[in-house]
Amino acid sequence: MLNARRLMAVVLALLVAFTSVLAAVPSAKAETMTTIEVYIGKNTGTVNGKVTTLEQGAVISNGRTLVPLRFITEAMGATVAWDAATRTANITLADNKIALTIGKTVAKVNGYDVALDAPAAIINSKTVVPLRFVAESMGATTAWNAALKKVTVQFSLDWLKNK
């Protein structure tokens, strides 16, 4: 009987200690998600619900949504260097690099050639790029809503903190 009480006391002490340790461990922080939405044929897009006027509305070319380069790169926090001589947009986000040349069906992603269904283009003097290709090359996910003609892009920049 005495051994059973001691055993029970030890078990309770361990349980209290274990619970205290769990309470002291910081909880995992939820990732901060960014949501971008564009509608085909509209000159507006949203970033986390905030409406932005686009330089050129989203269009569909060869079954792919093209959006203004500046809109998608700024929304994702990327930088762009434009090479006028080669008509190439060089997009950088952390260690990810994309090179898209106007009219070319091959892009470079981190130094590797990748085939495109629809190349970057210039519409109304604005450079437009394939939204899904750029977003997913930078680690985002995309979803198409055919009824609304809307593309939603979601991503988190939390992974950049570990780079």
XYZ file of C-alpha atoms in Angstrom:
163
model
C 0.000 0.000 0.000
C 2.860 2.346 0.887
C 4.608 1.554 -2.432
C 1.390 2.247 -4.346
C 1.114 5.670 -2.667
C 4.738 6.483 -3.459
C 4.253 5.367 -7.049
C 1.125 7.509 -7.323
C 2.982 10.510 -5.841
C 5.832 10.086 -8.326
C 3.421 9.791 -11.248
C 1.531 12.923 -10.145
C 4.795 14.823 -9.674
C 5.939 13.835 -13.150
C 2.564 14.789 -14.602
C 2.730 18.234 -12.973
C 6.322 18.719 -14.155
C 5.490 17.620 -17.710
C 2.451 19.931 -17.832
C 4.584 22.847 -16.617
C 7.151 22.182 -19.336
C 4.450 22.131 -22.030
C 2.999 25.394 -20.738
C 6.442 27.020 -20.959
C 7.003 25.958 -24.593
C 5.930 28.791 -26.898
C 3.127 27.836 -29.242
C 3.850 27.677 -32.939
C 3.157 30.976 -34.623
C 0.662 30.880 -37.448
C 2.150 31.769 -40.797
C 1.245 35.156 -42.187
C -0.512 34.452 -45.461
C -0.784 36.962 -48.277
C -3.731 36.628 -50.635
C -3.730 38.204 -54.096
C -6.818 38.164 -56.336
C -7.235 39.240 -59.943
C -10.243 39.084 -62.235
C -9.978 38.630 -65.971
C -10.963 41.791 -67.815
C -10.897 44.063 -64.745
C -8.342 46.777 -64.080
C -8.308 46.051 -60.362
C -6.758 43.421 -58.145
C -6.582 42.920 -54.404
C -3.769 42.223 -51.985
C -5.091 41.031 -48.624
C -8.444 42.580 -49.466
C -7.021 45.999 -50.353
C -8.059 47.042 -53.856
C -5.311 48.109 -56.247
C -5.774 49.651 -59.683
C -3.787 47.700 -62.274
C -1.802 49.392 -65.047
C -3.294 46.806 -67.407
C -6.124 44.398 -66.631
C -5.536 40.667 -66.371
C -5.989 38.848 -69.686
C -5.990 35.253 -70.874
C -3.466 34.243 -73.533
C -3.132 30.655 -74.712
C -5.173 29.522 -71.683
C -2.920 31.349 -69.208
C -3.648 34.432 -67.120
C -1.261 37.302 -67.723
C -1.003 40.128 -65.190
C 1.094 43.282 -64.992
C 4.639 42.476 -63.911
C 4.772 45.336 -61.415
C 1.538 44.266 -59.681
C 2.484 40.647 -59.017
C 6.100 41.350 -58.055
C 5.244 44.175 -55.660
C 2.433 42.126 -54.093
C 4.851 39.250 -53.454
C 7.656 41.484 -52.202
C 9.975 40.624 -55.096
C 12.283 42.963 -56.973
C 12.524 43.389 -60.734
C 15.432 44.424 -62.897
C 14.465 45.195 -66.491
C 17.020 44.596 -69.234
C 15.812 46.788 -72.097
C 18.397 45.444 -74.557
C 17.132 41.858 -74.253
C 13.574 42.778 -73.166
C 13.984 40.518 -70.136
C 12.447 40.906 -66.692
C 14.677 39.508 -63.956
C 12.576 38.807 -60.861
C 14.179 38.052 -57.497
C 12.616 36.960 -54.206
C 15.136 35.701 -51.630
C 17.159 33.021 -53.443
C 14.542 32.513 -56.185
C 15.330 34.089 -59.539
C 13.165 34.140 -62.657
C 14.129 35.567 -66.046
C 11.243 36.136 -68.478
C 11.931 37.481 -71.958
C 9.151 39.121 -73.943
C 7.782 36.717 -76.560
C 9.951 33.753 -75.513
C 8.351 30.441 -74.514
C 11.308 29.468 -72.331
C 12.078 31.153 -69.004
C 14.915 30.668 -66.557
C 14.133 29.678 -62.974
C 17.162 29.583 -60.714
C 19.333 29.022 -63.783
C 17.245 26.229 -65.335
C 15.238 26.476 -68.563
C 11.488 26.059 -68.069
C 8.951 25.883 -70.914
C 6.051 28.342 -70.810
C 2.547 27.856 -72.185
C 2.271 31.608 -72.654
C 5.236 33.983 -72.829
C 5.561 37.379 -71.199
C 4.161 40.101 -73.447
C 3.705 43.833 -73.736
C 0.096 45.043 -73.833
C -0.701 48.766 -73.922
C 2.980 49.507 -73.194
C 2.857 47.385 -70.001
C 4.767 44.164 -69.411
C 2.462 41.280 -68.484
C 3.636 37.912 -67.216
C 2.045 34.477 -66.692
C 0.615 34.768 -63.169
C 0.594 31.098 -62.214
C 4.137 30.518 -63.478
C 5.586 33.485 -61.582
C 3.608 32.835 -58.387
C 4.319 29.109 -58.195
C 7.990 29.615 -59.094
C 8.184 31.832 -56.006
C 6.550 29.242 -53.739
C 2.916 30.377 -53.860
C -0.226 28.397 -54.621
C -2.839 29.430 -57.166
C -6.509 28.663 -57.668
C -8.804 29.424 -60.615
C -12.511 30.192 -60.164
C -14.033 29.803 -63.628
C -17.461 31.140 -62.619
C -15.961 34.423 -61.386
C -13.024 34.451 -63.832
C -10.800 34.981 -60.806
C -7.317 33.783 -59.895
C -6.351 33.630 -56.228
C -2.701 33.457 -55.201
C -1.701 32.601 -51.642
C 1.750 32.577 -50.141
C 3.685 33.187 -46.971
C 6.922 35.099 -46.647
C 7.696 33.443 -43.294
C 10.045 31.011 -45.060
C 12.281 33.961 -45.953
C 13.203 34.431 -42.277
C 15.075 31.136 -42.370
C 17.167 32.058 -45.420
